[in-house]
Structure formats: structure tokens, C-alpha cells
Coordinates of C-alpha atoms in Angstrom, one line a residue:
X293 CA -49.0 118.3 115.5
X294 CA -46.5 115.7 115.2
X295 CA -43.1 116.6 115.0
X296 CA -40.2 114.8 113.2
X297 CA -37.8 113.3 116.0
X298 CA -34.2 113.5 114.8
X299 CA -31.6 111.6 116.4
X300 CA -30.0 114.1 119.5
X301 CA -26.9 115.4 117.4
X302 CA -23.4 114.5 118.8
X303 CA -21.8 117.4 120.4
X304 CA -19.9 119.9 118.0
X305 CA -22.2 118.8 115.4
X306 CA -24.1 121.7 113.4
X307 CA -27.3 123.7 115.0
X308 CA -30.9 122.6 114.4
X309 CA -31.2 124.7 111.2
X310 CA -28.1 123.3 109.7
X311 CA -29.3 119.5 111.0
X312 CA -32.9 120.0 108.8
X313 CA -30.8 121.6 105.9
X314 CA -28.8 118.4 105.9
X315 CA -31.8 116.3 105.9
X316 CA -33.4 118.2 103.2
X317 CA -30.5 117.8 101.3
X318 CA -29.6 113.8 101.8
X319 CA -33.8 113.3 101.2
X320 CA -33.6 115.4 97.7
X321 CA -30.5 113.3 96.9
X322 CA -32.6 110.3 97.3
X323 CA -35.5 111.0 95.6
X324 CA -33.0 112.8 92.6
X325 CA -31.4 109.2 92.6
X326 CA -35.1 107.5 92.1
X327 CA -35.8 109.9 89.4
X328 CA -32.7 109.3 87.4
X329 CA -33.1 105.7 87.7
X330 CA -36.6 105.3 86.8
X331 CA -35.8 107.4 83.5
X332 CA -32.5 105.1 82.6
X333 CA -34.3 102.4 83.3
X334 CA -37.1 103.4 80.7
X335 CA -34.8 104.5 78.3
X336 CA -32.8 101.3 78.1
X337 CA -36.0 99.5 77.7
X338 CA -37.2 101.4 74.8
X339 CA -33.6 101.0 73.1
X340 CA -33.5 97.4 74.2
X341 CA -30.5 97.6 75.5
X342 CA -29.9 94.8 77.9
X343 CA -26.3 94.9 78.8
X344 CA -27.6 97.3 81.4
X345 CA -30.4 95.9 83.5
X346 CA -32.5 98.7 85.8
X347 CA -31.1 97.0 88.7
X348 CA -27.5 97.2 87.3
X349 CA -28.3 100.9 86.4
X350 CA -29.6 101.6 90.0
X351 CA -26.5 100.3 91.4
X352 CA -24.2 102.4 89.2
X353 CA -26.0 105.2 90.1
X354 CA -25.5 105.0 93.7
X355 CA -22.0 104.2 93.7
X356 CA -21.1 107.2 91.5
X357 CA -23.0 109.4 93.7
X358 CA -21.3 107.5 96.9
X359 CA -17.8 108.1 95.4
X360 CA -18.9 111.6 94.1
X361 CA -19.8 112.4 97.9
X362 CA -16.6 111.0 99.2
X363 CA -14.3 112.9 97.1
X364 CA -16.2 116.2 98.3
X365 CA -16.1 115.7 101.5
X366 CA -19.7 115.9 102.5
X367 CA -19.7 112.4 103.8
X368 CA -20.7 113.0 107.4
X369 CA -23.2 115.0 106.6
X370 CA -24.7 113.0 104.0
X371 CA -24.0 109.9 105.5
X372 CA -26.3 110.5 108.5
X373 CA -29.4 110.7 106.1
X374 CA -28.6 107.8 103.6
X375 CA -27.2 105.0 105.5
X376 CA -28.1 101.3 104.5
X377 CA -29.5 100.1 108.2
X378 CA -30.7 96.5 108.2
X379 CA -33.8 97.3 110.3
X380 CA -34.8 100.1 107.2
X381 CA -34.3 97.3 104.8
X382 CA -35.9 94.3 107.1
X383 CA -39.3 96.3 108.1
X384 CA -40.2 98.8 105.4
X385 CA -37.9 98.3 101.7
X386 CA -38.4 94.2 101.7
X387 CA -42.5 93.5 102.9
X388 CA -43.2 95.3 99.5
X389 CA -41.5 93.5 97.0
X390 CA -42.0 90.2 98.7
X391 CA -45.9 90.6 98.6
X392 CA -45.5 91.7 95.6
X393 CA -43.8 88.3 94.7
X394 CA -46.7 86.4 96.4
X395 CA -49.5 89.2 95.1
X396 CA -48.7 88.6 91.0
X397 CA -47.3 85.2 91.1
X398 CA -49.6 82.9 88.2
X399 CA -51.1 80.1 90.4
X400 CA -51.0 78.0 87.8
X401 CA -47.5 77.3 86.5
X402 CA -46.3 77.8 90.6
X403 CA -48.3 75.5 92.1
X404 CA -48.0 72.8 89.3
X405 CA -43.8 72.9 89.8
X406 CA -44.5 73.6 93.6
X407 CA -42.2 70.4 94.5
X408 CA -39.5 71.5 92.0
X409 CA -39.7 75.2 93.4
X410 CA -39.4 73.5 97.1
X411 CA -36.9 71.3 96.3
X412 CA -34.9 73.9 94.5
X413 CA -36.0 76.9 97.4
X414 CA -35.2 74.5 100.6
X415 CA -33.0 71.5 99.7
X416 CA -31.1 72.9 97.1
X417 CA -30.5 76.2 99.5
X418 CA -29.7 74.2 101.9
X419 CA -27.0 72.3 99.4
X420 CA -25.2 75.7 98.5
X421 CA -25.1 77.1 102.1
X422 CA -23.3 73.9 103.1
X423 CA -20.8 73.1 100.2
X424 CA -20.2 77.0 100.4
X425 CA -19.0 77.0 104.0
X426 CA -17.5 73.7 103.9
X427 CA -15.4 74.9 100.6
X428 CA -14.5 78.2 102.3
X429 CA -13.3 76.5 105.5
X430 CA -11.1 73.8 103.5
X431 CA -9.8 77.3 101.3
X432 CA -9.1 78.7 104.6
X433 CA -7.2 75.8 106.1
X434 CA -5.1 74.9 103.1
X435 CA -3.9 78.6 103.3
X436 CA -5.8 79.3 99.6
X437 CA -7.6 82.3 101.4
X438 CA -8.0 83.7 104.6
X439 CA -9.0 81.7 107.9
X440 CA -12.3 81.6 109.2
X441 CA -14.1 79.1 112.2
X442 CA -16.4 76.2 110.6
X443 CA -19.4 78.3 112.0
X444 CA -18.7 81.4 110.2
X445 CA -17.9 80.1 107.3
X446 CA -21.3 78.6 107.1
X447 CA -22.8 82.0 108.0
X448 CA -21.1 83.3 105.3
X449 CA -22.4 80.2 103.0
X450 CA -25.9 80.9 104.4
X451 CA -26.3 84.5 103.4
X452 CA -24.7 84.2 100.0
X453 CA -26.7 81.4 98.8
X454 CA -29.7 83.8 98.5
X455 CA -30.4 84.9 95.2
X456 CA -32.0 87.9 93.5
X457 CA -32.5 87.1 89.8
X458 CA -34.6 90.4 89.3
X459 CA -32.2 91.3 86.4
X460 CA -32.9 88.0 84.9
X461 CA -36.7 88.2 85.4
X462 CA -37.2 91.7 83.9
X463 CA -35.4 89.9 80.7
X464 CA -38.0 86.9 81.1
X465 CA -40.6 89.5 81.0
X466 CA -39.7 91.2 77.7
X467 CA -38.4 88.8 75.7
X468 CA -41.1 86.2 76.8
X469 CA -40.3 82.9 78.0
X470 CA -41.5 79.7 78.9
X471 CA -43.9 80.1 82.0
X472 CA -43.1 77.0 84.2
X473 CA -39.4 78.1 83.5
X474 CA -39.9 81.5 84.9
X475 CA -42.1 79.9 88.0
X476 CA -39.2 78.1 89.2
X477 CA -36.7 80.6 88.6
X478 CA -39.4 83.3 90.6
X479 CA -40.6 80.7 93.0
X480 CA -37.2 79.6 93.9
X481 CA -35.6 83.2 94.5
X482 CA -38.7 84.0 96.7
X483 CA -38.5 81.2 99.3
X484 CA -34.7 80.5 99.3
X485 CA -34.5 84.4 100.7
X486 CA -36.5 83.1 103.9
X487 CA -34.1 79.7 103.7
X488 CA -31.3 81.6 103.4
X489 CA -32.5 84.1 106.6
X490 CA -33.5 80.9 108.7
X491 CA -30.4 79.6 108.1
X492 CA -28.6 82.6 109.0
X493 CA -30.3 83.0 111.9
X494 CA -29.6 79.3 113.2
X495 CA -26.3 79.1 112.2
X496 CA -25.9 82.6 114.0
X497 CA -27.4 81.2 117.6
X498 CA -25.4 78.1 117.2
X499 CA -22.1 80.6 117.0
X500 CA -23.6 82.9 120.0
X501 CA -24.5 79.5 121.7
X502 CA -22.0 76.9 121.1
X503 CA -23.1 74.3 123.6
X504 CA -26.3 73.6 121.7
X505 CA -24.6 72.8 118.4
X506 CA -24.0 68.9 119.6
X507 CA -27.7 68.6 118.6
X508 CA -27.7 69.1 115.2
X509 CA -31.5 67.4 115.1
X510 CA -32.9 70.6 117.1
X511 CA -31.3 72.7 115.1
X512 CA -33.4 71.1 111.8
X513 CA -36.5 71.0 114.2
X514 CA -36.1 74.7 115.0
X515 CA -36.0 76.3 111.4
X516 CA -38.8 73.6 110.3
X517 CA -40.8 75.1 113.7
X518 CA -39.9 78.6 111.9
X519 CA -40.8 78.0 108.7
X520 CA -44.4 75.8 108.5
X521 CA -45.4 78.6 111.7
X522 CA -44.5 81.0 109.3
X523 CA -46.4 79.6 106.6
X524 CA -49.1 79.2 108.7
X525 CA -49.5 82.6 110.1
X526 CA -49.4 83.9 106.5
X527 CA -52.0 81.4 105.0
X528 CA -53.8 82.9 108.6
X529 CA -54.2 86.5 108.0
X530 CA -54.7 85.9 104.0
X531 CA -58.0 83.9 104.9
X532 CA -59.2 85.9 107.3
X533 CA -58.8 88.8 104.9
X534 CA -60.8 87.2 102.5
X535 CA -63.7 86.5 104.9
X536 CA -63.9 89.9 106.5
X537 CA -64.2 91.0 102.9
X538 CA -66.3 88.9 101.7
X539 CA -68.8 89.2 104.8
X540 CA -68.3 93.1 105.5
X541 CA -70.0 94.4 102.9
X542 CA -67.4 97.1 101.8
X543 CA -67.5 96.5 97.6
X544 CA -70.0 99.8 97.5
X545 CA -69.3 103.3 96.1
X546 CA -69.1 104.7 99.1
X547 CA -67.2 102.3 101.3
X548 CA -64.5 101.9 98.8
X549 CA -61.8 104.2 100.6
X550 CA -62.3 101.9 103.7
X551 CA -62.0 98.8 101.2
X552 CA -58.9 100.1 100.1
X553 CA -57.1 101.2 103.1
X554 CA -57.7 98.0 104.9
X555 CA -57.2 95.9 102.1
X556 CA -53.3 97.6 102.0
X557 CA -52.9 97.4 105.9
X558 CA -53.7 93.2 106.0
X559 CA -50.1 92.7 104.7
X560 CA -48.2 94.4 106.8
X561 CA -50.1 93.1 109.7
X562 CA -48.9 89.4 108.5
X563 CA -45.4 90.6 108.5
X564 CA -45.0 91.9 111.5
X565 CA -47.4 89.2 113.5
X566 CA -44.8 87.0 111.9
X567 CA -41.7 88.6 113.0
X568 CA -43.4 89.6 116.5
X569 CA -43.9 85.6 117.2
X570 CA -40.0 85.2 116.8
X571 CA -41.0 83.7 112.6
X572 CA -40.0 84.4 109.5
X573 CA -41.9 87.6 108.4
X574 CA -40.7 87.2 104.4
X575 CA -42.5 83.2 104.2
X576 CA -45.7 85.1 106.1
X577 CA -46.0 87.9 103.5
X578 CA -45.3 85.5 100.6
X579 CA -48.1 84.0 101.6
X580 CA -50.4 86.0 102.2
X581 CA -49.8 87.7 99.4
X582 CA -50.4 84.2 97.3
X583 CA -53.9 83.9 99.6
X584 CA -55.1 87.2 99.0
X585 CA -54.7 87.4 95.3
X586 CA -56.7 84.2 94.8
X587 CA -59.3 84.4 97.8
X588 CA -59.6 88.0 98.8
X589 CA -58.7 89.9 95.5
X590 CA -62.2 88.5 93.9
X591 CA -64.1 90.2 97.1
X592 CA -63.3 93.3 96.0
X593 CA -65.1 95.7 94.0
X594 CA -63.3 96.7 90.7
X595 CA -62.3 99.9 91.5
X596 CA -60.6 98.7 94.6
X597 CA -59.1 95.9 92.5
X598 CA -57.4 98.4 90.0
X599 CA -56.1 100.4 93.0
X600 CA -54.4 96.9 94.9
X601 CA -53.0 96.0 91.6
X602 CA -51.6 99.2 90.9
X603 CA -50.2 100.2 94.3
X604 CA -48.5 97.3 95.3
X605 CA -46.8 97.4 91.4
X606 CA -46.1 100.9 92.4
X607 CA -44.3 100.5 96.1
X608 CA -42.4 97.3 95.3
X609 CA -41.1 99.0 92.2
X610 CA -40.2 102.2 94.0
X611 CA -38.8 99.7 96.7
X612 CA -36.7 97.5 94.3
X613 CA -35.2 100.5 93.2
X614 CA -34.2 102.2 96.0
X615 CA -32.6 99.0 97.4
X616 CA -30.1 98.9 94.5
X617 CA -29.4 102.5 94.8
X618 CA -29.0 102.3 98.4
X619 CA -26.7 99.1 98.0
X620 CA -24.5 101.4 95.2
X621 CA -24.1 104.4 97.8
X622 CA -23.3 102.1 100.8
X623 CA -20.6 100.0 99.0
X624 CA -19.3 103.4 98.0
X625 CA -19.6 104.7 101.6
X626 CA -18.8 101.8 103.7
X627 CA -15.0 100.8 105.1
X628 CA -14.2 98.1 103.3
X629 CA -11.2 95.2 103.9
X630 CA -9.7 94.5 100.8
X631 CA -6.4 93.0 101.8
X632 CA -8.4 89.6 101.4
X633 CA -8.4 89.4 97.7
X634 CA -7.7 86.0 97.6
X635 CA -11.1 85.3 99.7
X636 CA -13.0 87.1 97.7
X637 CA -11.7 85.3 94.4
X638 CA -12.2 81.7 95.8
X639 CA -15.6 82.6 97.3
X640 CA -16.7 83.6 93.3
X641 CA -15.1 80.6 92.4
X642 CA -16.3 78.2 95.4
X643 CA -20.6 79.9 95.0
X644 CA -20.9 79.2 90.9
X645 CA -19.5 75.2 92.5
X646 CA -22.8 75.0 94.9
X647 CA -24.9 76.9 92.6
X648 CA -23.9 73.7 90.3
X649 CA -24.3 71.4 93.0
X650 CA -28.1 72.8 93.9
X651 CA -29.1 73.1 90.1
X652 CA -28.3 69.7 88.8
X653 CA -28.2 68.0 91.6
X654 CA -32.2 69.1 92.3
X655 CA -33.0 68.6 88.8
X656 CA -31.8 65.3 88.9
X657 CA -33.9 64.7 91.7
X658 CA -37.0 66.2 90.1
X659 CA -36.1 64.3 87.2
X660 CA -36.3 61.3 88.4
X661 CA -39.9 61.4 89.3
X662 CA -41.6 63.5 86.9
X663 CA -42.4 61.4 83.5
X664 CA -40.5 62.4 80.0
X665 CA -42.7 65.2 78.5
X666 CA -42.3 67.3 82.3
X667 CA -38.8 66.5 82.2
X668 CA -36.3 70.0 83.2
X669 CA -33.9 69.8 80.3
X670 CA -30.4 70.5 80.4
X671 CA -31.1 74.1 78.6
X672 CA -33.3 75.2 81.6
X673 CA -31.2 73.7 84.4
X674 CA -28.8 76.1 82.6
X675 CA -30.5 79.2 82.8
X676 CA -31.3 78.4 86.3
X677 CA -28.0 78.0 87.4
X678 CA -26.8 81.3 85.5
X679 CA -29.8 83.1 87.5
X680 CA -28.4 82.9 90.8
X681 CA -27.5 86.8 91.2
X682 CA -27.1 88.0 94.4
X683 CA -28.7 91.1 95.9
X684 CA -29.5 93.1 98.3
X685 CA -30.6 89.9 100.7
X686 CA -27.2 89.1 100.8
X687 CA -26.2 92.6 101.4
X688 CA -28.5 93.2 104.1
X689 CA -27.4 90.1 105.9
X690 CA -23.6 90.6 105.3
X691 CA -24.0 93.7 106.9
X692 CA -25.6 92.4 110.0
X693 CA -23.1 89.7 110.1
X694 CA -20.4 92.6 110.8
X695 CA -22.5 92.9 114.3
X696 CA -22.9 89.8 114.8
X697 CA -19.4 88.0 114.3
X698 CA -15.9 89.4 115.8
X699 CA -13.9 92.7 114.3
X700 CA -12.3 91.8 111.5
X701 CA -14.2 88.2 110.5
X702 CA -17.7 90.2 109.6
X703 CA -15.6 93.0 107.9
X704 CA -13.8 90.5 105.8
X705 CA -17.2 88.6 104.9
X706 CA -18.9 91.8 104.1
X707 CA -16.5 93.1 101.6
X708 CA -16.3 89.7 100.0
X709 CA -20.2 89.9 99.7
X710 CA -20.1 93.2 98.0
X711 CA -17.6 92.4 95.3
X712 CA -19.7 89.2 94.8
X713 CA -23.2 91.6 94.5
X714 CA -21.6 94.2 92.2
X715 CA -20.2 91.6 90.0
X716 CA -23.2 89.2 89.7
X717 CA -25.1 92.4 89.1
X718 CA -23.0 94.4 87.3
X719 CA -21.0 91.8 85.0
X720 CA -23.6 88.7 84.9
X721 CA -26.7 90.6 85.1
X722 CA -25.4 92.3 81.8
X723 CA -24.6 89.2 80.2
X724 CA -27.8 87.5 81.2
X725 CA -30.1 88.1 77.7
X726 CA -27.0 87.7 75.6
X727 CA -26.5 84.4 77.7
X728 CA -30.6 83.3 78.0
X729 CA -31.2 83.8 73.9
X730 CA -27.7 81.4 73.5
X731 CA -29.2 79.1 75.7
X732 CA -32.7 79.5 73.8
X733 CA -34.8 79.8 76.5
X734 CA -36.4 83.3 75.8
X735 CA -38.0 84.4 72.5
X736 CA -41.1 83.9 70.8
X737 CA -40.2 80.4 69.4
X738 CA -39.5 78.7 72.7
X739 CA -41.4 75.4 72.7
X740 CA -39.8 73.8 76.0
X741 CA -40.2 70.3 76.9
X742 CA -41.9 71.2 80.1
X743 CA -44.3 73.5 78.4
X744 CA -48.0 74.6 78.3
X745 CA -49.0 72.2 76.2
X746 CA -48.3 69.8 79.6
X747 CA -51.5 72.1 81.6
X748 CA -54.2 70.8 79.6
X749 CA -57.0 68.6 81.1
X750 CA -57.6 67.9 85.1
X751 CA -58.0 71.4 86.5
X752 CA -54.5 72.4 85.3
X753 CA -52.6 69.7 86.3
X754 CA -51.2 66.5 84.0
X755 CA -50.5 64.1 86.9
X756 CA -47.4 61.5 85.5
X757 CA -47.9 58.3 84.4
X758 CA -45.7 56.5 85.7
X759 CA -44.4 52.6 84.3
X760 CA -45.5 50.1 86.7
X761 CA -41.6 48.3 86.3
X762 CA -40.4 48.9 89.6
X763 CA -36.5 49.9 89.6
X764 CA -33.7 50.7 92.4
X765 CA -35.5 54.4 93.0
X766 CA -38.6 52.6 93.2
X767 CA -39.5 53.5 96.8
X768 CA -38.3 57.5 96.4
X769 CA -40.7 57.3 93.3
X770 CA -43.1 56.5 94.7
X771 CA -43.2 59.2 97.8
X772 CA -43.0 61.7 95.0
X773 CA -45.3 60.6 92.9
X774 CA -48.0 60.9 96.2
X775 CA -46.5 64.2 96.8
X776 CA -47.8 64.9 92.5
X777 CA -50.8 63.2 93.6
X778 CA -51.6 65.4 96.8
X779 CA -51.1 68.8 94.4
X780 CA -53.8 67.6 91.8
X781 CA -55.8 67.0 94.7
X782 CA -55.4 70.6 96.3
X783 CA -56.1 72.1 92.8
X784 CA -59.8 69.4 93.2
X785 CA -60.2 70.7 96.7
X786 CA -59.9 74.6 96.7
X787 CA -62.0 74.6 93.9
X788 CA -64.8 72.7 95.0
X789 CA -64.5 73.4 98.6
X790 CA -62.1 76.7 99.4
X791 CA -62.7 79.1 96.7
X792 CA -66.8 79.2 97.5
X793 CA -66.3 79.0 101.2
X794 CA -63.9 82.3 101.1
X795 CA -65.0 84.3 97.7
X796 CA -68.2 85.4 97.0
X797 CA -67.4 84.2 93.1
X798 CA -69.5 84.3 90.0
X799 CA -70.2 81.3 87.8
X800 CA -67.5 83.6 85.2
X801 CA -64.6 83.7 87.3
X802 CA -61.5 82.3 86.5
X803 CA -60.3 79.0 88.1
X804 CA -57.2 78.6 90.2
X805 CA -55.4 77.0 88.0
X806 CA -55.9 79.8 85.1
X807 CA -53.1 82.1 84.6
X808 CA -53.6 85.4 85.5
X809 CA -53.4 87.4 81.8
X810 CA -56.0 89.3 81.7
X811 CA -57.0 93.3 82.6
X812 CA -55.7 93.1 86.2
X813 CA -51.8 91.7 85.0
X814 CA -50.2 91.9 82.0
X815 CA -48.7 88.2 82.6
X816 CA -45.5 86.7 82.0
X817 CA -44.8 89.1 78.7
X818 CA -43.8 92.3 80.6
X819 CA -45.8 95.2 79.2
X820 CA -47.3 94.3 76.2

């Protein structure tokens, strides 16, 4: 039998009996926590109450029982058993909800603002991480807030520019909103978390190897090296999961167990053959999540089908929630450095800057190529600036960055990024359906310029007509319009080449570029 192997206790610590009494205790807290959260969460739906988000509810919930804990005096004991580690987070909380992103993402309205959702995800991270650090250094040499090196301060820009709109989302998903709007505010969030990381991580061995940072051009080659090797190895393990089920010969009654089990296991396997090969594990189970709905999710017998959809609904929700009330108990737990007030006011001030800067400055971009009924208007580029909450991503990695950066540098960038997570959460999370139906971007009577109606004809995809007058942005017009060009022709390709080389399909199945609203997800409109 196996046996449970508990940490060798430190001496003067309790006896054995004691130790498993603990642990019995901090697990029962856990799972309490879950319970309680799961039944707010259900309750403020059904009142439609959305000054209080799950996530915000999850949060609260945690920190009470953090402080609660505290004040009693049980901390070490309770500590030991519910402690936020990085490595919990990294290997088990996060591959659920991020194949869960990939797994129920609509093809359709993704793929069709793919270059938006890049430019936003990679260039516009990329924007915020920069004008974050830069702004922080300046702040810190102009005596506004407190000193950090160049380096840091673009660690710190790094981690904080990735965003966790799952408040924002859930409000998407009830109230009903327009679906390309909700595709770049989903896509977005999902690949600037692997930016963000990647950019962490390079910034990070720049710091630990300061030598190498005269080459700036390596350092671009290197995360570009990360992320299409990521991509790759996702893409990988979602096709050969299709094939093995489409050649095995496991959709029958009594091979359906087998079906199932191996179906679950092909996931995790990307992720961790992704983060063994020195990659990005997130961009590898995105993927293969995005695969393995379209290609191997049709190889599976119904049954089998019901059980995917329903188990990976059921672990990333159980995950989700147990991040925010992890993240609650932690902050409550945690030694914190608040003599830094003023950083942690500028930084609020100096992120909703390049969250500006990404936004419009990307939209403009994507403006400028896509013709006038595909245009973003000014009402979504809104809502997609107001969307950049920050989560547990940025927790996670502000926690590291107390390892990774000298004594008091990471404590003072960790407590900044906690005040930043409890209020996005918290205060804007609260605000954000109050905020969205201002803006009118949720509701039944959206009609956005950039709507449906711009999906009909060519397998899903309206590619612009562009003006033959050429104009000073002629030549940046024209890469992008190829770049519209080479996504119509995808959409040609996997359907006449792909989709019957890796499904076994029937003549009734539903094309790539059809959203996914029927049996198997309840689409964009939550529950109903």
C-alpha cells in the first residue's frame, strides 16, 4: 500500500498523530472553503448580483479565514497544510483551466480575430511590460516611489502585465455579449499569461546573467525559440491524439473507460513534455486543448464526449476556485512590506497607463488594416482596457520573484502585486457589469460593428476589401492584409485537407468555422 509521505517534521514539532490531525484539519478547511464558495457563488447568480463576482467572493473568503486563523493563533499549524507554493500552482491548479481555455474556446470568432488576439496577446503584452518597468524605474529615480534596478523593474512590469479577466467573462457569459468581443478579450488573457511568463523568465536570466543582456537580439530569438516550440509541441500531441483515436478503435461500449482515461491523460502529457524541454507548458496545453476539441473530440463516441466535456468544466472550475481562495488565505498569511505605499500607489497608477497604451495603441494598429464594418470601435477598445484584472498569474509569479530577486526588492514587488490583485478583483471586478452595460457592450440589444453579421459567406471568414488607393501605411497594409489572406486560407485548408485526414467525420458534422452552441456547450450565453 502506498503511504502518504509527509514532510520529516522539524524538531519540537507535534508527534505523528498530532501531524495527521493537523492535516485532516487544514484539508477539511479547504474543501469547507470550496463548499462555501461554490454556494455564494450560485446564490449571487440567482439574485444577479454582480457587485460580487465568484472570484471576488472566493477571494474574500480566504482572506477572512487567513485573518480568522491569524488572530487564533493556529497559524503554524495551518499554515504547513495551506500554503500558496508556485510549483502547486505551476503543475497541478493552472494545466486545468488553461485546457480548459483551449478545450471550449468557439473556433470561429478566435481564429477569425486571431491577428487582433496576437497582436493584443504578444505585442501589446509586450507594450505594458515595457512602459510598466520603464515608468516604475523613472518613479523610482525621481524619488516618487521606492528605488528599484532597470531589470527588476521590468520583472515587476512583466508579471503584472498578465491579466485574468475571469470576473469579466463570467459577466460576458450571463448578460450575453458580442462574440468576437468576448474572443479577444478570452483569447488575449490566455496567451498574454504565457507572454507574460516568457518574459519573466527572460528578463529573470538576464538579471541572474548580466553579461548576456548586451545582446538584446538573443534575448527576442530566445522567447520566439520558446514560444513557436511551444506551440509546436502542443499542436504535436493534439494531432497525434486525434489519430490514435481515430485509428484505435476505442468509440465501443466496452472500451469506453479506456477511451476516457486516455483521452484525460493526453493533456497533461503536452504540459509536462512542454515544460520538460525547457518550453512554455501554458502555450502547449492551450493548444492542444484548441487541437483536440476540433480534431480529436469528433473521434469520440458520445458517451465519452459528454464525460470530456463535463470533467474538464468540472476540474478547471474546482481549480479556478481554489486559486482565488488560496490567493485570499496567502495574502492574509504572508509577511507583507507595507512601508512602500507610495510604490504601490504609482504602480496602480503607472499599469491602467500601459494597459492604455496596449489597448489603443493595438487597436489602432488592427484598425488600420481591417476594412470599416470589422472596425474595433471605441466602446469595445473600452471594455478591453477595463478587463485587464489581475490574478493569480500575477500572484504566482510575484511570489517567485521574492526567490528570485534580493531581500527586500521581491518583498516589496510582492506586496505591491497583492494590493494590485485584491483591488482589481475586489473593487473593479465588482464594478465591471455596472461598467460593461454603461459602456453597452453586454445585453441582448448589442449589435456591434464587428459583429456576426461580418461571418457570413467563405467558410466563416469575410476577407476585407481593401481600396486599391495606396496611402503612407500602404506597405504595413499590405503585410496584414496577406496575413487576413493566409487565415481564410487555413479555414480552406483544414477543411478540405486536415479535418478528414485526422477525424473520422460524418457528412453532418459541423464545420470549423461553426460555433460551438449546441448539446456539448452551452456557448457564449452562460447557462441558458
Amino acid at each position: 500500500m502506498m503511504e502518504l509521505n509527509v514532510t520529516a517534521p522539524p524538531a519540537g514539532s507535534p508527534p505523528p498523530g498530532k501531524e495527521q490531525q493537523a492535516a485532516g484539519v487544514g484539508i477539511l478547511l479547504q474543501i469547507s472553503m470550496l463548499v462555501l464558495s461554490f454556494v455564494l457563488g450560485h446564490v449571487l447568480r440567482r439574485k444577479k448580483f454582480y457587485y460580487l463576482p465568484e472570484a471576488s467572493g472566493s477571494l474574500l473568503i480566504g482572506l477572512i479565514v487567513g485573518v480568522l486563523a491569524n488572530i487564533s493563533n493556529t497559524e503554524t499549524s495551518i499554515r504547513t497544510w495551506f500554503n500558496f507554493h508556485e510549483e502547486f500552482f505551476f503543475l497541478f491548479l493552472l494545466p486545468p483551466i488553461i485546457f480548459q481555455s483551449g478545450f471550449s474556446l468557439a473556433p470561429k470568432p478566435f481564429f477569425s480575430n486571431f491577428g487582433a488576439i496576437v497582436t493584443f496577446a504578444i505585442l501589446g503584452t509586450f507594450i505594458a511590460s515595457i512602459v510598466t518597468g520603464i515608468l516604475v524605474y523613472l518613479g523610482g529615480l525621481t524619488f516618487l516611489m521606492y528605488r528599484l534596478p532597470l531589470v527588476e523593474c521590468l520583472m515587476f512590469g512583466a508579471l503584472i502585465s498578465a491579466t485574468d479577466p475571469v470576473t469579466v467573462l463570467s459577466i460576458f457569459q450571463e448578460l450575453g455579449t458580442d462574440m468576437n468581443l468576448y474572443a479577444l478579450v478570452f483569447g488575449e488573457s490566455v496567451l498574454n499569461d504565457a507572454m507574460a511568463i516568457s518574459l519573466y523568465r527572460t528578463m529573470s536570466s538576464v538579471r541572474s546573467h548580466a553579461s548576456s543582456g548586451q545582446n538584446f537580439f538573443m534575448i527576442i530569438v530566445r522567447f520566439l525559440e520558446t514560444f513557436v516550440g511551444s506551440l509546436s509541441s502542443g499542436v504535436g500531441v493534439g494531432f497525434t491524439s486525434a489519430l490514435l483515436f481515430k485509428y484505435a478503435g476505442l468509440d465501443i461500449d466496452n472500451l469506453q473507460n479506456l477511451e476516457c482515461c486516455l483521452f484525460v491523460l493526453f493533456p497533461y502529457f503536452s504540459y509536462m513534455l512542454a515544460e520538460g524541454l525547457g518550453l512554455s507548458g501554458i502555450v502547449s496545453i492551450l493548444f492542444t486543448g484548441i487541437v483536440m476539441k476540433h480534431y480529436t473530440f469528433s473521434n469520440l463516441s458520445e458517451n465519452s464526449q459528454r464525460f470530456a466535456t463535463a470533467f474538464f468544466h468540472l476540474i478547471s472550475s474546482l481549480a479556478e476556485t481554489f486559486v482565488f481562495i488560496y490567493m485570499g488565505f496567502d495574502i492574509a498569511m504572508e509577511q507583507h512590506s507595507w512601508s512602500h505605499v507610495g510604490f504601490i500607489f504609482f504602480s496602480i497608477l503607472f499599469i491602467g497607463v500601459a494597459r492604455a497604451a496596449n489597448v489603443f495603441g493595438c487597436a489602432y494598429l488592427v484598425n488600420l488594416v481591417r476594412p470599416a464594418h470589422r472596425q474595433i470601435p471605441s466602446k469595445y477598445q473600452k471594455a478591453l482596457w477595463y478587463s485587464g484584472l489581475r490574478g493569480a498569474m500575477a500572484f504566482a509569479l510575484a511570489l517567485q520573484s521574492i526567490h528570485d530577486l534580493p531581500e527586500g526588492h521581491g518583498q516589496t514587488i510582492f506586496t505591491a502585486t497583492t494590493a494590485i490583485v485584491v483591488l482589481t478583483v475586489l473593487l473593479i471586478g465588482g464594478s465591471t457589469g455596472t461598467m460593461l452595460e454603461a459602456l453597452e457592450v453586454v445585453g441582448d440589444d448589442y449589435d456591434g460593428p464587428i459583429g456576426e453579421q461580418s461571418y457570413e459567406g467563405n467558410n466563416g471568414y469575410v476577407a476585407p476589401s481593401y481600396e486599391e488607393g495606396t496611402s503612407s501605411g500602404s506597405r504595413l497594409k499590405m503585410k496584414l492584409k496577406e496575413f487576413h489572406e493566409s487565415t481564410t486560407s487555413f479555414t480552406a485548408l483544414d477543411k478540405n485537407y486536415l479535418t478528414p485526414f485526422f477525424t473520422s467525420q460524418n457528412d453532418d458534422e459541423e464545420d470549423f468555422g461553426e460555433p460551438t452552441q449546441d448539446k456539448r456547450r452551452g456557448g457564449f450565453r452562460g447557462h441558458g
